[in-house]
mmCIF file of C-alpha atoms in Angstrom:
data_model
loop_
_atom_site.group_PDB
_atom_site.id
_atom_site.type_symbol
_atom_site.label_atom_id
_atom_site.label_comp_id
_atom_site.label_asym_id
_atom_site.label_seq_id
_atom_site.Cartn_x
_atom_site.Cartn_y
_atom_site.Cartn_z
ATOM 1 C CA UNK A 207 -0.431 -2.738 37.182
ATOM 2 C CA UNK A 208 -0.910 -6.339 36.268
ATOM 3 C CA UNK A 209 -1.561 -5.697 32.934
ATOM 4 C CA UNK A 210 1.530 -3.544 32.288
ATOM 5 C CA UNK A 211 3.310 -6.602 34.010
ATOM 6 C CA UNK A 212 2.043 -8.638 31.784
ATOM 7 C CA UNK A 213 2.691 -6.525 28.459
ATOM 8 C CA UNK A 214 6.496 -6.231 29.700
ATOM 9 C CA UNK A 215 6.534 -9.869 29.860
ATOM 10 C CA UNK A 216 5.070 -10.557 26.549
ATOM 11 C CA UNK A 217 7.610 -7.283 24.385
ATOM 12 C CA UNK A 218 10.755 -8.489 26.545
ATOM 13 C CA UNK A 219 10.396 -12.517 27.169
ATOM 14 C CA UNK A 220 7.925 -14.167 25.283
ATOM 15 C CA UNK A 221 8.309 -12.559 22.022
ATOM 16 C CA UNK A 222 12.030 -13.197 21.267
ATOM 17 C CA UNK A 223 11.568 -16.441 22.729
ATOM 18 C CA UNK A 224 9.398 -17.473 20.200
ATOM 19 C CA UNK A 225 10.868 -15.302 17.226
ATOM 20 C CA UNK A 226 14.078 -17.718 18.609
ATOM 21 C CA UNK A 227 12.052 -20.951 17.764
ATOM 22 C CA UNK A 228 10.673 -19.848 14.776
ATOM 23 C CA UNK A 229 13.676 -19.122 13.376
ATOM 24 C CA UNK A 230 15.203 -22.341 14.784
ATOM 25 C CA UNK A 231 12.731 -23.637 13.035
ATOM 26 C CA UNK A 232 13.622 -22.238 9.693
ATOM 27 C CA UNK A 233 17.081 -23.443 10.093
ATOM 28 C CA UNK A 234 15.620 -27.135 10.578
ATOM 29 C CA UNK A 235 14.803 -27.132 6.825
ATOM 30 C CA UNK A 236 17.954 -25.914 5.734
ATOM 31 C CA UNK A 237 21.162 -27.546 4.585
ATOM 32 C CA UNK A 238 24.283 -26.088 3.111
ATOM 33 C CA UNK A 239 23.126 -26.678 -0.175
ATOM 34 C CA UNK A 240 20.423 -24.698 -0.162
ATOM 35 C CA UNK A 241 22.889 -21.378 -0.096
ATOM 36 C CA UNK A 242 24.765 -23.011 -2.732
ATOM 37 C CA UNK A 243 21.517 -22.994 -5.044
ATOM 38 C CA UNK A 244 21.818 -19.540 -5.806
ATOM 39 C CA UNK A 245 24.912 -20.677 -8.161
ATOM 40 C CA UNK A 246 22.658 -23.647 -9.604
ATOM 41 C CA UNK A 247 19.600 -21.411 -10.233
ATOM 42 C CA UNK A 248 20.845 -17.701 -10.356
ATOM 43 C CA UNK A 249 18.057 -16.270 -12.567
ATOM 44 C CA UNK A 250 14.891 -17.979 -10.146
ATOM 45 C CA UNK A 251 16.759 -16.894 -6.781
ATOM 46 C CA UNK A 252 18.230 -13.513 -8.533
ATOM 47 C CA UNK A 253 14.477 -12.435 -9.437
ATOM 48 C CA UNK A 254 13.112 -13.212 -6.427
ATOM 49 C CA UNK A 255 15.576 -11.721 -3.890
ATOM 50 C CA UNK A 256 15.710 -8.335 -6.352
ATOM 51 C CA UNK A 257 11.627 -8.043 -5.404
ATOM 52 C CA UNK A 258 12.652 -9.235 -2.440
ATOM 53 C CA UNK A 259 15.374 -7.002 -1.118
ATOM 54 C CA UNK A 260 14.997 -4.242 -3.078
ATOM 55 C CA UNK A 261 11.835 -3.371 -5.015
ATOM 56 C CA UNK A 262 9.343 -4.468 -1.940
ATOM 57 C CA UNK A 263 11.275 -1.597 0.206
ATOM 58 C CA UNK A 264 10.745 0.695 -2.626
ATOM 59 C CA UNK A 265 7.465 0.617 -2.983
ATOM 60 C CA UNK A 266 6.731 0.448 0.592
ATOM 61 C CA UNK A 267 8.685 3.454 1.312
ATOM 62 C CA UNK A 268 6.666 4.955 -2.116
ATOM 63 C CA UNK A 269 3.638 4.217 -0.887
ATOM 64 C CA UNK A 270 4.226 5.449 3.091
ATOM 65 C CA UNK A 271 5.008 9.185 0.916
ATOM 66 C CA UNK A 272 2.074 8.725 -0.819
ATOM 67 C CA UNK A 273 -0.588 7.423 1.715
ATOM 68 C CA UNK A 274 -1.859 9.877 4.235
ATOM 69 C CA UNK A 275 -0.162 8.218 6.919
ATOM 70 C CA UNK A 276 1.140 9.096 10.822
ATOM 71 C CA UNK A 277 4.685 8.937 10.909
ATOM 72 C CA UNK A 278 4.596 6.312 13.235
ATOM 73 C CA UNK A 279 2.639 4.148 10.630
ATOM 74 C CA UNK A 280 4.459 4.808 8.192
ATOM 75 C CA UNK A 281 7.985 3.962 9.978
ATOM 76 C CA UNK A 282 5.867 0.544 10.258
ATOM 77 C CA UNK A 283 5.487 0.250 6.662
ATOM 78 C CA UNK A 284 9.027 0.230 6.593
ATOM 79 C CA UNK A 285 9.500 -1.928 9.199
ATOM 80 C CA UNK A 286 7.399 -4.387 7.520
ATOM 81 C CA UNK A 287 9.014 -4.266 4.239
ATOM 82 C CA UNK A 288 12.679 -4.601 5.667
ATOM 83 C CA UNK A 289 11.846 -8.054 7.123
ATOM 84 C CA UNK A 290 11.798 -10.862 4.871
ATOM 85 C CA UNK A 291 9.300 -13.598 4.738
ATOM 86 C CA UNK A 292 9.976 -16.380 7.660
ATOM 87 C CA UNK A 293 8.155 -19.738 7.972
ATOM 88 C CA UNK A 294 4.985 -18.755 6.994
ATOM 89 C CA UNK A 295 6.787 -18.164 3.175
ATOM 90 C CA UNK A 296 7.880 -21.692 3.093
ATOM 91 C CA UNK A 297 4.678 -22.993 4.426
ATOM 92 C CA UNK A 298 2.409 -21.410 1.980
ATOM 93 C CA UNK A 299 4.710 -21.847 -0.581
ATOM 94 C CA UNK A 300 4.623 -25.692 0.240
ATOM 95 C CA UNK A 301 0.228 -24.913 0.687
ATOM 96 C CA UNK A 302 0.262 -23.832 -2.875
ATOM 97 C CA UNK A 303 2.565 -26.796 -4.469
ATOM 98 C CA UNK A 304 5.019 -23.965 -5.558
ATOM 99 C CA UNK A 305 9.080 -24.879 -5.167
ATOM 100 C CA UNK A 306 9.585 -25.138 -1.504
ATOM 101 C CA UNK A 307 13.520 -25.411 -2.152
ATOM 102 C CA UNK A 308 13.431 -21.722 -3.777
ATOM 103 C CA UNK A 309 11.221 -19.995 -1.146
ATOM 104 C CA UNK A 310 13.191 -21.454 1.925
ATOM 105 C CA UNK A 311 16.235 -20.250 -0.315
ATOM 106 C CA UNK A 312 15.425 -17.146 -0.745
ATOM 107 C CA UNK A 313 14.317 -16.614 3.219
ATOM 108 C CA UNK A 314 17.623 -18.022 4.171
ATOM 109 C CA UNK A 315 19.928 -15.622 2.404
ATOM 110 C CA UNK A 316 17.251 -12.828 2.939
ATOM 111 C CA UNK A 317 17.363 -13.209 6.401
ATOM 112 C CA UNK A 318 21.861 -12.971 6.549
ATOM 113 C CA UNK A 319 21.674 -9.762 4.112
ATOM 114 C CA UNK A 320 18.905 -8.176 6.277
ATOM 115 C CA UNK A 321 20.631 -8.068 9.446
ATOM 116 C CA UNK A 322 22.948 -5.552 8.079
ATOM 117 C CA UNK A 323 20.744 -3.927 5.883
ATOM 118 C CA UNK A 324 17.430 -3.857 8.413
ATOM 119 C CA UNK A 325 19.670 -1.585 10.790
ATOM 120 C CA UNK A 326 20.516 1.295 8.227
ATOM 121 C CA UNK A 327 17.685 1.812 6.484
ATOM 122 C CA UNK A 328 15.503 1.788 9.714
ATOM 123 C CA UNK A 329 18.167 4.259 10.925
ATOM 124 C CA UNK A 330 17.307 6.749 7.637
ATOM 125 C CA UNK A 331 13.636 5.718 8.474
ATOM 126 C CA UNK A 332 13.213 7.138 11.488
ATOM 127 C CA UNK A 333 14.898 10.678 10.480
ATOM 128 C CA UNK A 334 12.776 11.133 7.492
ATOM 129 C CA UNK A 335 9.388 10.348 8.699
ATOM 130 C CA UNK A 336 9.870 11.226 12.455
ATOM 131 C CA UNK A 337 12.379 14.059 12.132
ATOM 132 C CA UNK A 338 16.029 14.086 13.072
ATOM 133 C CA UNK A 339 15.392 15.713 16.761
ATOM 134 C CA UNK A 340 13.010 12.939 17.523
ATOM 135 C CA UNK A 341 13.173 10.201 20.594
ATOM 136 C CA UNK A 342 13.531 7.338 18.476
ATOM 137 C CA UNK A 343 16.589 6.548 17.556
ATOM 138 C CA UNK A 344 18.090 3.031 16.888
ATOM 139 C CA UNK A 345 21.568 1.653 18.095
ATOM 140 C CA UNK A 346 22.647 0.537 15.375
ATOM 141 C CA UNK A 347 25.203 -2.057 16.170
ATOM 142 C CA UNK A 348 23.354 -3.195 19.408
ATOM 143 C CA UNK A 349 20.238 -3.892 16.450
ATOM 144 C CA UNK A 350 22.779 -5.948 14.647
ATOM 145 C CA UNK A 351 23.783 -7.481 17.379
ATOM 146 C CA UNK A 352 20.122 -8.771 18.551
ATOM 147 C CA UNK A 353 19.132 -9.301 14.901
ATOM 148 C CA UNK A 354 22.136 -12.216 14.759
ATOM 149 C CA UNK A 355 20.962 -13.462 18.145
ATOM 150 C CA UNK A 356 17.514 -13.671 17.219
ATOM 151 C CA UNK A 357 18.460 -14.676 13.248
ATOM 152 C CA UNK A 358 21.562 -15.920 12.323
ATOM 153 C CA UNK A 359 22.262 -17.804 15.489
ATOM 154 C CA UNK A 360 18.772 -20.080 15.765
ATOM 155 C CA UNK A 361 19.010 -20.479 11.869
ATOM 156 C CA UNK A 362 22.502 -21.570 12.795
ATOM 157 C CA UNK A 363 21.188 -24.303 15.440
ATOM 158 C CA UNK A 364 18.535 -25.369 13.122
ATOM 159 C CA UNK A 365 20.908 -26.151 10.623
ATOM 160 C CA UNK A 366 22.997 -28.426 13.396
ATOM 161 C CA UNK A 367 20.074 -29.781 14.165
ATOM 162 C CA UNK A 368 18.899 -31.041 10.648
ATOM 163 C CA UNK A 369 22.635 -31.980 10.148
ATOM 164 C CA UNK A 370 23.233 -34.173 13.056
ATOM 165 C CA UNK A 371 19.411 -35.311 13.895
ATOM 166 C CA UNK A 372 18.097 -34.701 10.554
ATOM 167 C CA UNK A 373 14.982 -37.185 11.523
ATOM 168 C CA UNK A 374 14.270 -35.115 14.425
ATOM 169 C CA UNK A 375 14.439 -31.757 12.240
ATOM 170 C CA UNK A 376 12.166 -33.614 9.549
ATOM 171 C CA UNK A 377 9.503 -34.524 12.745
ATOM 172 C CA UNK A 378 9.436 -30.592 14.205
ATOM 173 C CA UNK A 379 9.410 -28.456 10.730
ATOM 174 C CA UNK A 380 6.064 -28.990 10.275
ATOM 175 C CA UNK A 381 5.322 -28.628 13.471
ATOM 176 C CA UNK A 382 7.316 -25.670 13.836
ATOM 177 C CA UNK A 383 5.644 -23.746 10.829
ATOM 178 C CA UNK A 384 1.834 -24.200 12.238
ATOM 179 C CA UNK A 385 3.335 -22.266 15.476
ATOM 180 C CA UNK A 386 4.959 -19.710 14.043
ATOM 181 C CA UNK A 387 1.506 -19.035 11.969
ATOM 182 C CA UNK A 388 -0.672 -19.372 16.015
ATOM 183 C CA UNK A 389 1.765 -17.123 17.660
ATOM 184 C CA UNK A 390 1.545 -14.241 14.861
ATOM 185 C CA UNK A 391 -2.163 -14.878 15.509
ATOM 186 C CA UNK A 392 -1.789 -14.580 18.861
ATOM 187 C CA UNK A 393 0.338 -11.836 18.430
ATOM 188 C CA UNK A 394 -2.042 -9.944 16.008
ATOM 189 C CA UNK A 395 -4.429 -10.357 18.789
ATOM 190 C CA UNK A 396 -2.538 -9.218 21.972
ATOM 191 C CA UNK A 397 -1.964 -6.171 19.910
ATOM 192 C CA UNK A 398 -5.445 -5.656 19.258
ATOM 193 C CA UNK A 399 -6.350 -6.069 22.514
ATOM 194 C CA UNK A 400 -3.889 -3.858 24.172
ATOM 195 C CA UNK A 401 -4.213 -0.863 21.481
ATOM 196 C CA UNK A 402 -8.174 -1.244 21.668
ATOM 197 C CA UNK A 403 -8.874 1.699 22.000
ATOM 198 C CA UNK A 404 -7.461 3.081 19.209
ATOM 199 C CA UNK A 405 -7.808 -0.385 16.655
ATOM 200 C CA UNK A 406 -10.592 0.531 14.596
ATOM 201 C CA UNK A 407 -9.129 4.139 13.509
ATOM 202 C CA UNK A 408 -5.366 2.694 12.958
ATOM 203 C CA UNK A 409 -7.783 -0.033 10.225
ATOM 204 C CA UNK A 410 -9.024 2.865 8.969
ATOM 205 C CA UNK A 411 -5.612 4.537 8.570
ATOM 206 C CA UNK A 412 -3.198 1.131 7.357
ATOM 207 C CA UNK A 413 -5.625 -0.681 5.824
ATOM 208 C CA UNK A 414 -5.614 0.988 2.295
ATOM 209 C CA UNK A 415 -1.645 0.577 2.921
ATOM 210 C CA UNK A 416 -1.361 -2.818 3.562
ATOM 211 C CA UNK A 417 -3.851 -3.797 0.483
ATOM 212 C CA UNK A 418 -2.036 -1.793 -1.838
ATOM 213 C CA UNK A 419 1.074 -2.606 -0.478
ATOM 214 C CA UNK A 420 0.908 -6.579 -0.403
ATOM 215 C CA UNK A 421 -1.347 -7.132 -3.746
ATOM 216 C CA UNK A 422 1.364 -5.107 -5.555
ATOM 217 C CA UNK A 423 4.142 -6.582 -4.058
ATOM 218 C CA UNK A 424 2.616 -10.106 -5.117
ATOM 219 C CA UNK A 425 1.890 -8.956 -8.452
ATOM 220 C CA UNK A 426 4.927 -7.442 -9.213
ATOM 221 C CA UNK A 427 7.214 -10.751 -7.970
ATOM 222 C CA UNK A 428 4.229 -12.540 -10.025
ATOM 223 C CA UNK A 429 4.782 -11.033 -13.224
ATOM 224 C CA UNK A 430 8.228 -10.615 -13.267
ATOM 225 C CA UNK A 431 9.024 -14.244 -12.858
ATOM 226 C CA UNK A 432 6.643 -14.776 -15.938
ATOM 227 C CA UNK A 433 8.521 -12.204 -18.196
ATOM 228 C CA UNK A 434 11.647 -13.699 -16.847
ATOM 229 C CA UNK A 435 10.278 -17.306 -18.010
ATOM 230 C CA UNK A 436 10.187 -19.287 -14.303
ATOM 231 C CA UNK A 437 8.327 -22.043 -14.459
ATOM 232 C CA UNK A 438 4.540 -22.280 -12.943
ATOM 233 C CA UNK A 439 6.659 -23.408 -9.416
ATOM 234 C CA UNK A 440 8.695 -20.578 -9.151
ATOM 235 C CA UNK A 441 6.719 -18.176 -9.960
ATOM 236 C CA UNK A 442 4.290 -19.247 -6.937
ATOM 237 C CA UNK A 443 7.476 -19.255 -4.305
ATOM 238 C CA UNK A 444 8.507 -15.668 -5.984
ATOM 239 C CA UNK A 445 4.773 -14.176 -5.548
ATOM 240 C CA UNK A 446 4.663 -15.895 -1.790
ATOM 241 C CA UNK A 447 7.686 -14.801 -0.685
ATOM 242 C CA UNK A 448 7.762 -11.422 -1.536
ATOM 243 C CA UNK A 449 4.476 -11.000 -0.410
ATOM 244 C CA UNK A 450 4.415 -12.656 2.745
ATOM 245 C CA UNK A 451 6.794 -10.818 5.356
ATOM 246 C CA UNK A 452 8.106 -11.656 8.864
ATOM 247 C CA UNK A 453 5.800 -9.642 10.427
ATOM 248 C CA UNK A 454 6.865 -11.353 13.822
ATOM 249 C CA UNK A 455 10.206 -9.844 13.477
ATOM 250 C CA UNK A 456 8.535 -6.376 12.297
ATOM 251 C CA UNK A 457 6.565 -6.368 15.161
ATOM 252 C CA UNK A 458 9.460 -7.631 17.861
ATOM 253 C CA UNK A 459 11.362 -4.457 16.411
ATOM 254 C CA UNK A 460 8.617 -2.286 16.760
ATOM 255 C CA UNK A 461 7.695 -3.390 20.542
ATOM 256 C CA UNK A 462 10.964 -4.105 21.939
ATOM 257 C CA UNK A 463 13.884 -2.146 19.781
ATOM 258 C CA UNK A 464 11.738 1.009 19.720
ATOM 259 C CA UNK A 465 8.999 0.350 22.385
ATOM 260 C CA UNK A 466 5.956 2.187 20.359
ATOM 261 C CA UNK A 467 2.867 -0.016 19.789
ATOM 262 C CA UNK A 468 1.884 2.470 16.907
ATOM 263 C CA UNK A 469 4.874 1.066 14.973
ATOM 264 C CA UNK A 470 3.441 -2.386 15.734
ATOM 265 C CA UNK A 471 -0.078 -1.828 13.995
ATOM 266 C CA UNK A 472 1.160 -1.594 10.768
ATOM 267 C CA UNK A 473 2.860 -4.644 10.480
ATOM 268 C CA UNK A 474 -0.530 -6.468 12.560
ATOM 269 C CA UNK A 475 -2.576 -5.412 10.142
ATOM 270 C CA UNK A 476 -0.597 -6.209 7.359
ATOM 271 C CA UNK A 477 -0.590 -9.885 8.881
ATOM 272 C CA UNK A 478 -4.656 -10.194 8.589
ATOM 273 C CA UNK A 479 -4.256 -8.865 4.479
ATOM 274 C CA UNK A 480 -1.504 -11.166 3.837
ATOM 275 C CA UNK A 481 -2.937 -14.385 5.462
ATOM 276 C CA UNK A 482 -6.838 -13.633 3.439
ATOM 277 C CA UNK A 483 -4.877 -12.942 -0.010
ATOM 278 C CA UNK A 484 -2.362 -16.101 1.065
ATOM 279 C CA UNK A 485 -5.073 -18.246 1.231
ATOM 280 C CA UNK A 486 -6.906 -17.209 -2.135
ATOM 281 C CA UNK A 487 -3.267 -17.965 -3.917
ATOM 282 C CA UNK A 488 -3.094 -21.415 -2.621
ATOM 283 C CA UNK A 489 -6.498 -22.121 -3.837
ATOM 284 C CA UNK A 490 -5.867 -20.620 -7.135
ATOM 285 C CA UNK A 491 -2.082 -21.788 -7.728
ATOM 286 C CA UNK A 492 -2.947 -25.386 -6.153
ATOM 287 C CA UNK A 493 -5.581 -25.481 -9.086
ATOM 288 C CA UNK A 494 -3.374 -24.420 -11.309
ATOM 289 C CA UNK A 495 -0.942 -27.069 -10.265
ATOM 290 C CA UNK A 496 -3.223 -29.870 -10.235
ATOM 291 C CA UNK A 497 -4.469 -28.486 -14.085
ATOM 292 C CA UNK A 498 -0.860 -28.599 -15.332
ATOM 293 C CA UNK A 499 -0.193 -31.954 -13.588
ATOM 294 C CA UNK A 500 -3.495 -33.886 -15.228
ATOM 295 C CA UNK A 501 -2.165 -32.013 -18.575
ATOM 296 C CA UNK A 502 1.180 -33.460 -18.538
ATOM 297 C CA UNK A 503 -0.163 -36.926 -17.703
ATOM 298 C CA UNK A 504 -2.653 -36.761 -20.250
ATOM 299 C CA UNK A 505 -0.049 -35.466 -23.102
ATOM 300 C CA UNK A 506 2.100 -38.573 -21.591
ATOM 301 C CA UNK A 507 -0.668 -40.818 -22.052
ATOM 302 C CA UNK A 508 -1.228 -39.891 -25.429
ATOM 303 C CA UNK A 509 2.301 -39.695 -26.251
ATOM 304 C CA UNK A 510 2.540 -43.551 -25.693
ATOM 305 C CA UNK A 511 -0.287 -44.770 -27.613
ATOM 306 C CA UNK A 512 1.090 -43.180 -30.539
ATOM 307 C CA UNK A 513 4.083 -44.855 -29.903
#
């Protein structure tokens, strides 16, 4: 009894408390500008929020047909691939010395579109893969509704924050970002722990998934910055971005909009893939960084003897 106390407290309370910080949080890097950068750089944000928005959900929706997968996992797949990279973007973005400014542009006007978009094509979601006479259905304006709550209005408060008390919004991003990477952690964890029972065969069954689905994703938003000629910092936001996803949000839908922990284990252990391959891309774009860097310096150098 305790324990199903204790679950109710963490699907109804504690997670949209914290989703509400962490995307406070967001909103404390952002300034009007950064929407208007979409007009200064339309190709870099244009590529990114097309892998973004539109290919990422078409693969994952490819690859839940494909993959042997429950119905319930693969509604998670889709879950996962509607939500668009949070904090934990920008952070690794900023981890890997890629352009900060593009990443957190591309979450904030990822994060407006999706709150219209997140409610439809979960709608469709549900009636493909768990059939049209199923229990799950989604409200579809009350899910707008709590998406703005939980989105638009704590990016909103962010922003007034870094506006008005811009050295207090300067002092709490970083801050911010670290918890929003410990509670999907913790999260990740409180989902293992209550689905224990049945952990090791949903690995088994989204594992395969969520590699396929997240190296892809990266490679695609990777390689399609290069043909598109971004520079060596874009192209590290783009591959970040589209490959790291708001899995909090994912799993907050999951849990609370549609209360069915099966939904949730997708998106969890998506979370552990994205975080291992995350970390190998800082180390390898941070070196690449740091290689272009002493190359420039060095051609500098050069330059000015010959001078």
């Amino acid at each position: 009894m305790e324990s199903l106390a204790l679950v109710t407290l963490v699907n109804t309370v504690v997670i949209p408390v914290c989703l509400f910080l962490i995307m406070m949080g967001m909103g404390l890097t952002l300034i009007t500008n950064d929407f208007k950068r979409v007009l200064k750089y339309p190709k870099a944000v244009g590529i990114g929020l097309t892998n973004q928005l539109i290919l990422l959900p078409i693969i994952g929706f490819a690859l839940a047909n494909i993959m042997p997968l429950r119905p319930e996992y693969a509604v998670g797949v889709m879950l996962l691939v509607l939500c668009p990279g949070g904090t934990t973007s920008n952070l690794f973005t900023y981890l890997a010395k890629g352009d900060v400014a593009l990443s957190v542009t591309m979450t904030a006007i990822a994060s407006v579109i999706t709150v219209f978009t997140i409610p439809i094509v979960l709608s469709f979601s549900l009636i493909y893969f768990m059939g049209s006479g199923s229990e799950f259905e989604l409200p579809v304006v009350k899910t707008v509704l709590t998406l703005v709550v939980l989105t638009i209005v704590p990016i909103s408060i962010g922003m007034l924050i870094k506006r008005y008390a811009p050295k207090v919004a300067d002092r709490s991003q970083v801050y911010v970002s670290r918890f929003g990477v410990i509670f999907l952690t913790f999260l990740v964890l409180f989902l293992g722990y209550v689905q224990r029972d049945i952990i090791v065969d949903a690995f088994i069954a989204t594992g395969p998934v969520s590699v396929l689905l997240n190296v892809s994703t990266m490679a695609l938003g990777y390689y399609s910055s290069k043909w598109f000629g971004l520079n060596l910092a874009q192209r590290t936001s783009v591959t970040l971005e589209v490959g790291l996803q708001n899995s909090t949000l994912s799993i907050f839908m999951a849990l609370t909009l549609l209360s069915n922990y099966d939904m949730s284990m997708m998106p969890a252990i998506y979370t552990l893939v994205m975080f291992l391959t995350a970390g190998i891309l800082v180390r390898i774009f941070s070196a690449r960084h740091n290689k272009l860097r002493k190359s420039e310096i060095e051609s500098s150098v050069l330059a000015a003897r010959m001078l």
